[in-house]
Short mmCIF file of C-alpha atoms in Angstrom, two decimals:
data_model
loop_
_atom_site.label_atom_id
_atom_site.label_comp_id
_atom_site.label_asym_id
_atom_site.label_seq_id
_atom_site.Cartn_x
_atom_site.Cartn_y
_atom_site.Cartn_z
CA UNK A 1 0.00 0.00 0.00
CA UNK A 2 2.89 1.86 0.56
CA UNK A 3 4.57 1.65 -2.99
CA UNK A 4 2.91 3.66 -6.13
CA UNK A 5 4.68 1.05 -8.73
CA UNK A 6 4.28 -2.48 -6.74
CA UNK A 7 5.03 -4.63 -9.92
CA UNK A 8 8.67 -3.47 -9.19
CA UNK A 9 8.75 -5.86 -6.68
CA UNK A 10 8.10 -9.45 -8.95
CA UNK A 11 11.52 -9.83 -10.41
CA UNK A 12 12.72 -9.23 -6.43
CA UNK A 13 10.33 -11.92 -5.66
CA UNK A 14 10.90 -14.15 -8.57
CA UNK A 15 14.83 -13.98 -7.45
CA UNK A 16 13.93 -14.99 -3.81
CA UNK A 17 12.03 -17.85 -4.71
CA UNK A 18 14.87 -18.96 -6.54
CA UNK A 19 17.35 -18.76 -3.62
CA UNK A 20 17.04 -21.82 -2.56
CA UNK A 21 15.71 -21.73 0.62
CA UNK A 22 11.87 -23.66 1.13
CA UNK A 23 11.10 -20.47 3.89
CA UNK A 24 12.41 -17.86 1.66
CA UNK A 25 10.21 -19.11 -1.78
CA UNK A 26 7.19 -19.69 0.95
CA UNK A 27 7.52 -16.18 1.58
CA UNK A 28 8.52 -15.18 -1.97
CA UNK A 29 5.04 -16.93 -2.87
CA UNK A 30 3.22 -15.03 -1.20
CA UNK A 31 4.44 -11.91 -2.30
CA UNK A 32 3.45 -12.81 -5.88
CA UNK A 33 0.09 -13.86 -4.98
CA UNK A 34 -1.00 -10.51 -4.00
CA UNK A 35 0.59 -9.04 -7.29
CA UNK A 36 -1.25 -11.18 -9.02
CA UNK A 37 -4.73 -11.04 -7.58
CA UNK A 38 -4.25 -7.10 -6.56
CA UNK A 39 -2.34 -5.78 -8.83
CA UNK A 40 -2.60 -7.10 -12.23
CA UNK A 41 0.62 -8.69 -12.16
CA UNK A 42 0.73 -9.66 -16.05
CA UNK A 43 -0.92 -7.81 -18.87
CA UNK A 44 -4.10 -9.98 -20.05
CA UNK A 45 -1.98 -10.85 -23.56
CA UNK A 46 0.69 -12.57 -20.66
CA UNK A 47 -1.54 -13.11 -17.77
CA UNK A 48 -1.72 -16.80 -18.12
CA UNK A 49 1.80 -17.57 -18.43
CA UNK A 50 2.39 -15.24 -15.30
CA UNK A 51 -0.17 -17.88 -13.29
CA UNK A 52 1.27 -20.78 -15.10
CA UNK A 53 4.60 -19.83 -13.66
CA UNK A 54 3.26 -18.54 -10.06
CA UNK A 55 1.71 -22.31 -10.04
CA UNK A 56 4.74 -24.28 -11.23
CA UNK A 57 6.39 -22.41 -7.86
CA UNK A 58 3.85 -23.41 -5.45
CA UNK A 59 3.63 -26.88 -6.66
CA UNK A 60 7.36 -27.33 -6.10
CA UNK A 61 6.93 -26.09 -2.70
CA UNK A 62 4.47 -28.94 -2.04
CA UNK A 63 7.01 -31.51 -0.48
CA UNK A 64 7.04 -32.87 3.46
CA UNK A 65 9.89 -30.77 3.94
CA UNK A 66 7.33 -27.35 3.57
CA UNK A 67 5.29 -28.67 6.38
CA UNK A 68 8.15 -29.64 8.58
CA UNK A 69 8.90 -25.52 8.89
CA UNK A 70 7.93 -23.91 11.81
CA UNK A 71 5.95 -21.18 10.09
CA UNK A 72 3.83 -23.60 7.67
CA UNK A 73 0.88 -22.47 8.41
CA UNK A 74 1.67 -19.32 6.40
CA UNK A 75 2.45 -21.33 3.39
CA UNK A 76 -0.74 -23.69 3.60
CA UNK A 77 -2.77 -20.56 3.76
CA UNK A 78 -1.23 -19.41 0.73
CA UNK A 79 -1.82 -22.16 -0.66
CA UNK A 80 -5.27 -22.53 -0.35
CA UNK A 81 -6.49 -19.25 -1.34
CA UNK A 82 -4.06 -20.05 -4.80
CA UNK A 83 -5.85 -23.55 -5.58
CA UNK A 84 -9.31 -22.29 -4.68
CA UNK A 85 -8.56 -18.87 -6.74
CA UNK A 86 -9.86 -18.78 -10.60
CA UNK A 87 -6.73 -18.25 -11.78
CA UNK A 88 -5.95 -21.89 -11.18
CA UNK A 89 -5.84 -23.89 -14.66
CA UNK A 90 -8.51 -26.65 -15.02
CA UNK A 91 -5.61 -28.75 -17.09
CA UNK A 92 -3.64 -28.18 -13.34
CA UNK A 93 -6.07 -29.32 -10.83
CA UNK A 94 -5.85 -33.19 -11.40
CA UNK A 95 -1.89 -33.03 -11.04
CA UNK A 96 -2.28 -30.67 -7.69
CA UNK A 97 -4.37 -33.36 -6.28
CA UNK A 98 -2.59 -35.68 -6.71
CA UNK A 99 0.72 -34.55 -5.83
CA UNK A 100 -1.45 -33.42 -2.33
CA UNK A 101 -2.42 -37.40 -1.84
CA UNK A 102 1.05 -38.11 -2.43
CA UNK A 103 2.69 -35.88 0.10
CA UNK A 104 0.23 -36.87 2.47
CA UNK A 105 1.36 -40.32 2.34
CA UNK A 106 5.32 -38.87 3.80
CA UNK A 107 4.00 -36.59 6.22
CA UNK A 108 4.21 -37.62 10.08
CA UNK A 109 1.72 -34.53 11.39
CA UNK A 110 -1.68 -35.53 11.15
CA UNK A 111 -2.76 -31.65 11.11
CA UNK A 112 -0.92 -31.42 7.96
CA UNK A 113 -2.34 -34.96 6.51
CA UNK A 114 -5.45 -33.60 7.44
CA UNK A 115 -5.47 -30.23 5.46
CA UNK A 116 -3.75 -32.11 2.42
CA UNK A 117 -6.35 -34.37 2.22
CA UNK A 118 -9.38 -30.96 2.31
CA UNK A 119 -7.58 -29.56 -0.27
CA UNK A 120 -7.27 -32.32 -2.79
CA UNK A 121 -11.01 -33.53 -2.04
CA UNK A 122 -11.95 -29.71 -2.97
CA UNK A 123 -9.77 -29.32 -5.92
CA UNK A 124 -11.64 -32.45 -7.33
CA UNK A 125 -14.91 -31.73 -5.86
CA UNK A 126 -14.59 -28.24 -8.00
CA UNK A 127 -13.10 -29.77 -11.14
CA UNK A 128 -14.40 -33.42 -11.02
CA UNK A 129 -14.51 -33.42 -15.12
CA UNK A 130 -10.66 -32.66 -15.26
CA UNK A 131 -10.02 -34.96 -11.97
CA UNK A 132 -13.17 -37.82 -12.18
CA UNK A 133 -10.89 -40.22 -13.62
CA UNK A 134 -8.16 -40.51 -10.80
CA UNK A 135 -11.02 -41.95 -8.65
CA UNK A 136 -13.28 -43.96 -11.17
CA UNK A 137 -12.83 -44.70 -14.66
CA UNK A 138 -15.99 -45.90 -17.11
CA UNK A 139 -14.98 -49.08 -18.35
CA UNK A 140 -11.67 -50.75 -18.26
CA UNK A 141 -10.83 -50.24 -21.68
CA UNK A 142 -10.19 -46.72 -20.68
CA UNK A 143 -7.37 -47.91 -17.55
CA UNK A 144 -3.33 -47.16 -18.59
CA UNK A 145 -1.35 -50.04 -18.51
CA UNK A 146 0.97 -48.38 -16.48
CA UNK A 147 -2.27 -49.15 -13.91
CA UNK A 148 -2.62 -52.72 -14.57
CA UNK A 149 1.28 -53.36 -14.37
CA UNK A 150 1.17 -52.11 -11.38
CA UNK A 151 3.70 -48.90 -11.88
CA UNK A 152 2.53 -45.34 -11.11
CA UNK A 153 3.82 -42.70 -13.90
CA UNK A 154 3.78 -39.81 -11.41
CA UNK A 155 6.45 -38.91 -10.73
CA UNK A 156 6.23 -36.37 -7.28
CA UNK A 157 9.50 -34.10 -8.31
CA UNK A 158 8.54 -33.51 -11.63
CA UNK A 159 8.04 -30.20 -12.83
CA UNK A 160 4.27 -29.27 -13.50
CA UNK A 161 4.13 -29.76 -17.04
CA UNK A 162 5.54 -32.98 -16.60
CA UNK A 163 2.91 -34.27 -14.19
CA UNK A 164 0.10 -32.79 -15.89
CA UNK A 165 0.81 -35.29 -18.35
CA UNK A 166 1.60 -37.89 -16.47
CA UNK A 167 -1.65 -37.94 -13.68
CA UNK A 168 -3.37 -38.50 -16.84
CA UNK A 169 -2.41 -42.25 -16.48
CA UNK A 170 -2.46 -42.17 -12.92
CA UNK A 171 -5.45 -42.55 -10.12
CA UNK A 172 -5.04 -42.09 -6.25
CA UNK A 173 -4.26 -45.35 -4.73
CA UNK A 174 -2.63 -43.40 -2.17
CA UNK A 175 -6.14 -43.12 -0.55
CA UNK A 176 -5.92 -47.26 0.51
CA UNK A 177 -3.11 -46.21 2.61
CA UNK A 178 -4.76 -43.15 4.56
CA UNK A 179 -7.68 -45.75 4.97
CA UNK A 180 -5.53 -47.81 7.12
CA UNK A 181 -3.86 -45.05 8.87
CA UNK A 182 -3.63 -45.31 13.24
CA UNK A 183 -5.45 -41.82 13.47
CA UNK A 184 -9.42 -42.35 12.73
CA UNK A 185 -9.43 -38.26 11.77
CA UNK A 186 -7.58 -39.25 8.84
CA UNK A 187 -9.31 -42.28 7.71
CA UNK A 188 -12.40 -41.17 8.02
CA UNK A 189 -11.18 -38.61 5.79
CA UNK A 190 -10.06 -40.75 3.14
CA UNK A 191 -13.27 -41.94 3.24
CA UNK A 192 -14.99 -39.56 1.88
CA UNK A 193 -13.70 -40.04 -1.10
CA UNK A 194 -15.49 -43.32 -1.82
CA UNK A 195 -18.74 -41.36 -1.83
CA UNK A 196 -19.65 -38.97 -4.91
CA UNK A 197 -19.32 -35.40 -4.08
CA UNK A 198 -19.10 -34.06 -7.21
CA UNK A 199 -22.80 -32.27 -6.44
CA UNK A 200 -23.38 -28.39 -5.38
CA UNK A 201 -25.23 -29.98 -2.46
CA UNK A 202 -22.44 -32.22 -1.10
CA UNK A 203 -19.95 -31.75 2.05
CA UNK A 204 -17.69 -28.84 1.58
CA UNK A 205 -14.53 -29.31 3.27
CA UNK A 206 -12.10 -26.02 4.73
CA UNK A 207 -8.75 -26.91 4.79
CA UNK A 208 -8.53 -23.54 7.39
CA UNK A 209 -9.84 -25.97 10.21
CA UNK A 210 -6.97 -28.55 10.15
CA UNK A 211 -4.54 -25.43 10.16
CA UNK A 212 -4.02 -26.26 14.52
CA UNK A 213 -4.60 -30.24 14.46
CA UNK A 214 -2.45 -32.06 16.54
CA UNK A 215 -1.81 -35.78 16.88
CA UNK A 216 -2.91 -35.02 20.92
CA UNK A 217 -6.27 -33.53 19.60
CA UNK A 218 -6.76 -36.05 16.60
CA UNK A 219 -6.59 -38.73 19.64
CA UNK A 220 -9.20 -36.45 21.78
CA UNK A 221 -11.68 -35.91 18.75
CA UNK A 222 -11.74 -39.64 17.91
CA UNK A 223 -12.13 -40.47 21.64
CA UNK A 224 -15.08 -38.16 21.93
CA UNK A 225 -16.85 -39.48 19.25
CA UNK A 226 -15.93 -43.20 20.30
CA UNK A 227 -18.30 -42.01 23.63
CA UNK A 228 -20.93 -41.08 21.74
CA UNK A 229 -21.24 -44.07 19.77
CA UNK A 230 -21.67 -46.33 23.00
CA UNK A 231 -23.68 -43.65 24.40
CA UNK A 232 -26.31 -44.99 20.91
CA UNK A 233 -25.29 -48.08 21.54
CA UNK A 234 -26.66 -48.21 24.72
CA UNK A 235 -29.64 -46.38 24.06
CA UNK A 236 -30.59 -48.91 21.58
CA UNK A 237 -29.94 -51.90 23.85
CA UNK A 238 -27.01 -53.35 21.74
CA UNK A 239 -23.54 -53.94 22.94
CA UNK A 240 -20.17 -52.69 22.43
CA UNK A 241 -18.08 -55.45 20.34
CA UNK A 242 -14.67 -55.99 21.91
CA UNK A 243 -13.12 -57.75 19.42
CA UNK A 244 -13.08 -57.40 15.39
CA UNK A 245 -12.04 -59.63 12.39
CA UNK A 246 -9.65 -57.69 9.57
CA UNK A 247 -8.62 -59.46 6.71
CA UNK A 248 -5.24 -58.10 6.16
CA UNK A 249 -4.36 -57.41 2.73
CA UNK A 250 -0.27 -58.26 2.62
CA UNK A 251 0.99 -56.58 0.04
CA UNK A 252 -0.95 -53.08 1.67
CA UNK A 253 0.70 -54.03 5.09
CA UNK A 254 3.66 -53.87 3.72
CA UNK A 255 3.56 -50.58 1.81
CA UNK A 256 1.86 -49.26 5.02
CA UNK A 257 4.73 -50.40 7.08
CA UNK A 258 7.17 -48.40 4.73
CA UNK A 259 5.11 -45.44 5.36
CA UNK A 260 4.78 -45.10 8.43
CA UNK A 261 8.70 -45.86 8.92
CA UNK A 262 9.69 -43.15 6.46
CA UNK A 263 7.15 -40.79 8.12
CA UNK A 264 8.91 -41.69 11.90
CA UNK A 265 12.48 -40.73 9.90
CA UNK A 266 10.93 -37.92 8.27
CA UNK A 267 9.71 -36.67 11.76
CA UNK A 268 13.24 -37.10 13.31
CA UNK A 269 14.70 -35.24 10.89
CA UNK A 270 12.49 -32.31 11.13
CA UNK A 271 12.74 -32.04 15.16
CA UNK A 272 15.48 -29.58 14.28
CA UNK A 273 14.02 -27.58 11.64
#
């Protein structure tokens, strides 16, 4: 407000984002999001390649390591008012999604598993004809072979170009592991997704209430609502079951046992950021 010519200031953020530092292009991000959505940041001839490359940025930025900082709550902020902001793509949504699923798979805070998992559910609830496919396809003629081989083509450090292209042959099996996760926050999150929510009338989720979530309040929440359901029990005269019958899938065990080891290193490592 203070500065008659703001757009002086993009090539000073464009050059901090580039620094090399995940803090610095968090808070280089954000700098560019209010010249875009402010200011006009790009004439309308150049406009879309100005948001093509403000979104290439972000979705670099979306890595475990970003929500390991102490200030990440800035950058998921940012974030979310970028993906839920017009000047999103429709060919990026489906790649953003995923890439959300997939870092939610690394990540060891359940606050930030939490708000991953809001955002991708609204970027396909908002552009379900660009992202229907990564959770049901028509007919199985139309499935990649990359699918039925049993190899993902995403690739999570590509560029986003790249992975635009590449989601296209991709779905969100991710979402099988989050079903199994030890938190039942999260997995009843990933649940959601089964259901079709592609209507004006479904749940909405905000990805601004998961901003504070804490494994200690995860574990409160789901023992709340564990006392409410014997509280119906009880009112309806059944009984609480003390014991339950999984069948154990092996192959998912093991995938979920290398996730939740490289989340336990991940979290070590970030104790000192």
């Amino acid at each position: 407000p203070h500065l008659s010519r703001p757009l002086m200031l993009s090539d000073f953020y464009l050059r901090a984002f580039h620094a090399g530092s995940v803090e610095l292009g968090v808070l280089a991000l954000s700098g560019l999001l209010l010249l875009l959505t402010s200011h006009g940041l790009g004439d309308p001839e150049t406009l879309s390649s100005s948001c093509g490359e403000f979104y290439s940025q972000l979705y670099s930025l979306l890595q475990p390591a970003t929500f390991r900082l102490q200030r990440r709550a800035r950058f998921q902020r940012l974030a979310a008012a970028a993906l839920t902001s017009a000047l999103l793509p429709a060919r990026f949504a489906a790649a953003f999604a995923k890439k959300c699923i997939r870092v939610a798979i690394a990540c060891a805070e359940p606050g930030a598993i939490m708000w991953l998992l809001a955002v991708a559910y609204g970027l396909i609830q908002r552009n379900h004809s660009h992202c229907a496919f990564l959770l049901h396809r028509e007919s199985e003629d139309t499935v990649p072979e990359s699918l039925t081989s049993g190899k993902d083509p995403f690739v999570s450090e590509a560029a986003l170009k790249d992975a635009a292209e590449q989601v296209s042959s991709s779905s969100l099996w991710e979402l099988q592991l989050l079903l199994r996760h030890h938190l039942p926050t999260v997995s009843t999150l990933a649940k959601l997704f089964e259901k079709p929510f592609f209507k004006p009338t479904s749940r909405k989720l905000d990805p601004e209430l998961f901003l504070d979530q804490s494994t200690g309040n995860a574990y409160e929440q789901a023992l709340k609502a564990a006392d409410r359901q014997v509280t119906r029990w009880k009112a309806r005269g059944e009984k609480c079951p003390l014991a339950y019958q999984l069948e154990d899938d092996e192959q998912a065990m093991r995938v979920t046992g290398w996730a939740a080891a490289l989340s336990t290193g991940q979290r070590r490592v970030g104790a000192g950021l």
